[in-house]
PDB file of C-alpha atoms and ligand atoms in Angstrom:
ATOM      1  CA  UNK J   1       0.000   0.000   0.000  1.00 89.00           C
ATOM      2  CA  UNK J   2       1.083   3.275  -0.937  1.00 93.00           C
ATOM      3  CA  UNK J   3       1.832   5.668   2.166  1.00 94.00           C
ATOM      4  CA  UNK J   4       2.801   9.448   1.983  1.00 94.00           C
ATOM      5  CA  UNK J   5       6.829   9.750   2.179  1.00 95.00           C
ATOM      6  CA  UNK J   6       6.865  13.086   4.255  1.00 95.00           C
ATOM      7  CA  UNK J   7       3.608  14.444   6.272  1.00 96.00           C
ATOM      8  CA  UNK J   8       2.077  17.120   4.067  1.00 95.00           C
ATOM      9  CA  UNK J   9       2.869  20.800   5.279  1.00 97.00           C
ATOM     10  CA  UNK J  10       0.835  23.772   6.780  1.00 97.00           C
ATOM     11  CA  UNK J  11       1.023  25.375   3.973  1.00 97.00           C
ATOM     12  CA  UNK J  12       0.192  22.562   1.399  1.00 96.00           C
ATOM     13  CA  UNK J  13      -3.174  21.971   3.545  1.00 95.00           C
ATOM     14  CA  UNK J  14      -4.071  25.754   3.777  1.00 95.00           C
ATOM     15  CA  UNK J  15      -3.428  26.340   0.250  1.00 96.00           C
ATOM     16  CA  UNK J  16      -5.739  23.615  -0.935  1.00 95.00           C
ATOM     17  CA  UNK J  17      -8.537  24.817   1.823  1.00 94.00           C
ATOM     18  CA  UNK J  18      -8.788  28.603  -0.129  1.00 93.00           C
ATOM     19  CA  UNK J  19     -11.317  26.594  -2.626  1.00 91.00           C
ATOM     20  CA  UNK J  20     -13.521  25.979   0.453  1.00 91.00           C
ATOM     21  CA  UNK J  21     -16.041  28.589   0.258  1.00 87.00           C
ATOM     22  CA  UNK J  22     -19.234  28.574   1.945  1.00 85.00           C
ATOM     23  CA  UNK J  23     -22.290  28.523  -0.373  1.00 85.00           C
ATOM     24  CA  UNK J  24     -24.118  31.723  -0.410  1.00 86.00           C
ATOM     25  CA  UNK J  25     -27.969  30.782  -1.043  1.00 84.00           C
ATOM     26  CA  UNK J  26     -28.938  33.085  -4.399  1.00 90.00           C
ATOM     27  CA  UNK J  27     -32.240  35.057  -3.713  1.00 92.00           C
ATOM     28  CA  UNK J  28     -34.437  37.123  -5.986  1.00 94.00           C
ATOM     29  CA  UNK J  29     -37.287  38.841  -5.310  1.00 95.00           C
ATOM     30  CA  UNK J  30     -40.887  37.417  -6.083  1.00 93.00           C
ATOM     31  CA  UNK J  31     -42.332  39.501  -8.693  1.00 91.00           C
ATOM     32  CA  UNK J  32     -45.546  38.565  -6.685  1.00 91.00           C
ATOM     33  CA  UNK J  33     -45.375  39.612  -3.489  1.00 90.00           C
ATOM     34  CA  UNK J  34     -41.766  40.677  -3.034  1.00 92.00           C
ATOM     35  CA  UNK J  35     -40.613  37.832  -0.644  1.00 92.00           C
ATOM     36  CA  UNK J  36     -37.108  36.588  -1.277  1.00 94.00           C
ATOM     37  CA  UNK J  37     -37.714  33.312  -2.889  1.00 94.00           C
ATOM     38  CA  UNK J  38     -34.631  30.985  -4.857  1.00 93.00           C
ATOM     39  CA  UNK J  39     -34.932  31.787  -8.645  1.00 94.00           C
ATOM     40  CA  UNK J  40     -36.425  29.274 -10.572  1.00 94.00           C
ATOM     41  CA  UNK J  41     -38.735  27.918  -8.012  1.00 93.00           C
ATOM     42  CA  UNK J  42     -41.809  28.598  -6.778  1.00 94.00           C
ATOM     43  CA  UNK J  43     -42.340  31.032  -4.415  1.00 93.00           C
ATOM     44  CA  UNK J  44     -43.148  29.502  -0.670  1.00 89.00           C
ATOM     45  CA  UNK J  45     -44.700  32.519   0.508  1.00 90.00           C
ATOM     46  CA  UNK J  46     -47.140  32.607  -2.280  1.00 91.00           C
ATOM     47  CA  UNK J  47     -47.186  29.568  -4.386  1.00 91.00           C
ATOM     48  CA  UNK J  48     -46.443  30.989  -7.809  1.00 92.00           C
ATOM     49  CA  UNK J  49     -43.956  30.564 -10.309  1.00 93.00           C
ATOM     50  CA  UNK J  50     -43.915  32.802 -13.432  1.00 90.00           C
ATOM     51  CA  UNK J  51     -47.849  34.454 -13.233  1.00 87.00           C
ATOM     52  CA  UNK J  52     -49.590  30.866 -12.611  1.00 87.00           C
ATOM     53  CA  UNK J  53     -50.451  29.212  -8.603  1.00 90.00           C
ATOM     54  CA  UNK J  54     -49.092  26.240  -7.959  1.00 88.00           C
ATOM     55  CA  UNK J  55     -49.219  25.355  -4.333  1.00 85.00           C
ATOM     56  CA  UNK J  56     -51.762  27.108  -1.728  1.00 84.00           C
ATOM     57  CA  UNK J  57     -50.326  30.197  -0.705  1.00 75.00           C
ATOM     58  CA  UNK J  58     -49.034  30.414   3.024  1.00 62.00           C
ATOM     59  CA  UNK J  59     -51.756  31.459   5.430  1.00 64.00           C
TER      60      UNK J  59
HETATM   61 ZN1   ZN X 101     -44.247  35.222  -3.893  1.00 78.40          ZN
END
């Protein structure tokens, strides 16, 4: 079995860490009602997606 020759520095680690980023969630505004809602999906807050109801809005 294959096993590392030296232990892997600080550095080395850190440098492959700077790609970790934390995911930001993307929000738009419902042209509805103006609740932040993920675009592409329905709204929660009032159950439409492009000018048509889908799901009952939230009471
Ligand atoms: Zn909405």
């Amino acid at each position: 079995m294959a096993v590392p020759k030296r232990k892997q520095s600080k550095m080395k680690g850190r440098k492959r860490r700077t790609h970790y980023t934390a995911l930001t969630p993307t929000v738009v505004k419902c042209s509805n009602c103006g609740e932040p809602k993920r675009p592409h999906h329905v709204c929660l807050s009032c159950g439409t997606y492009r000018g048509r109801q889908f799901l009952e809005p939230a009471v």
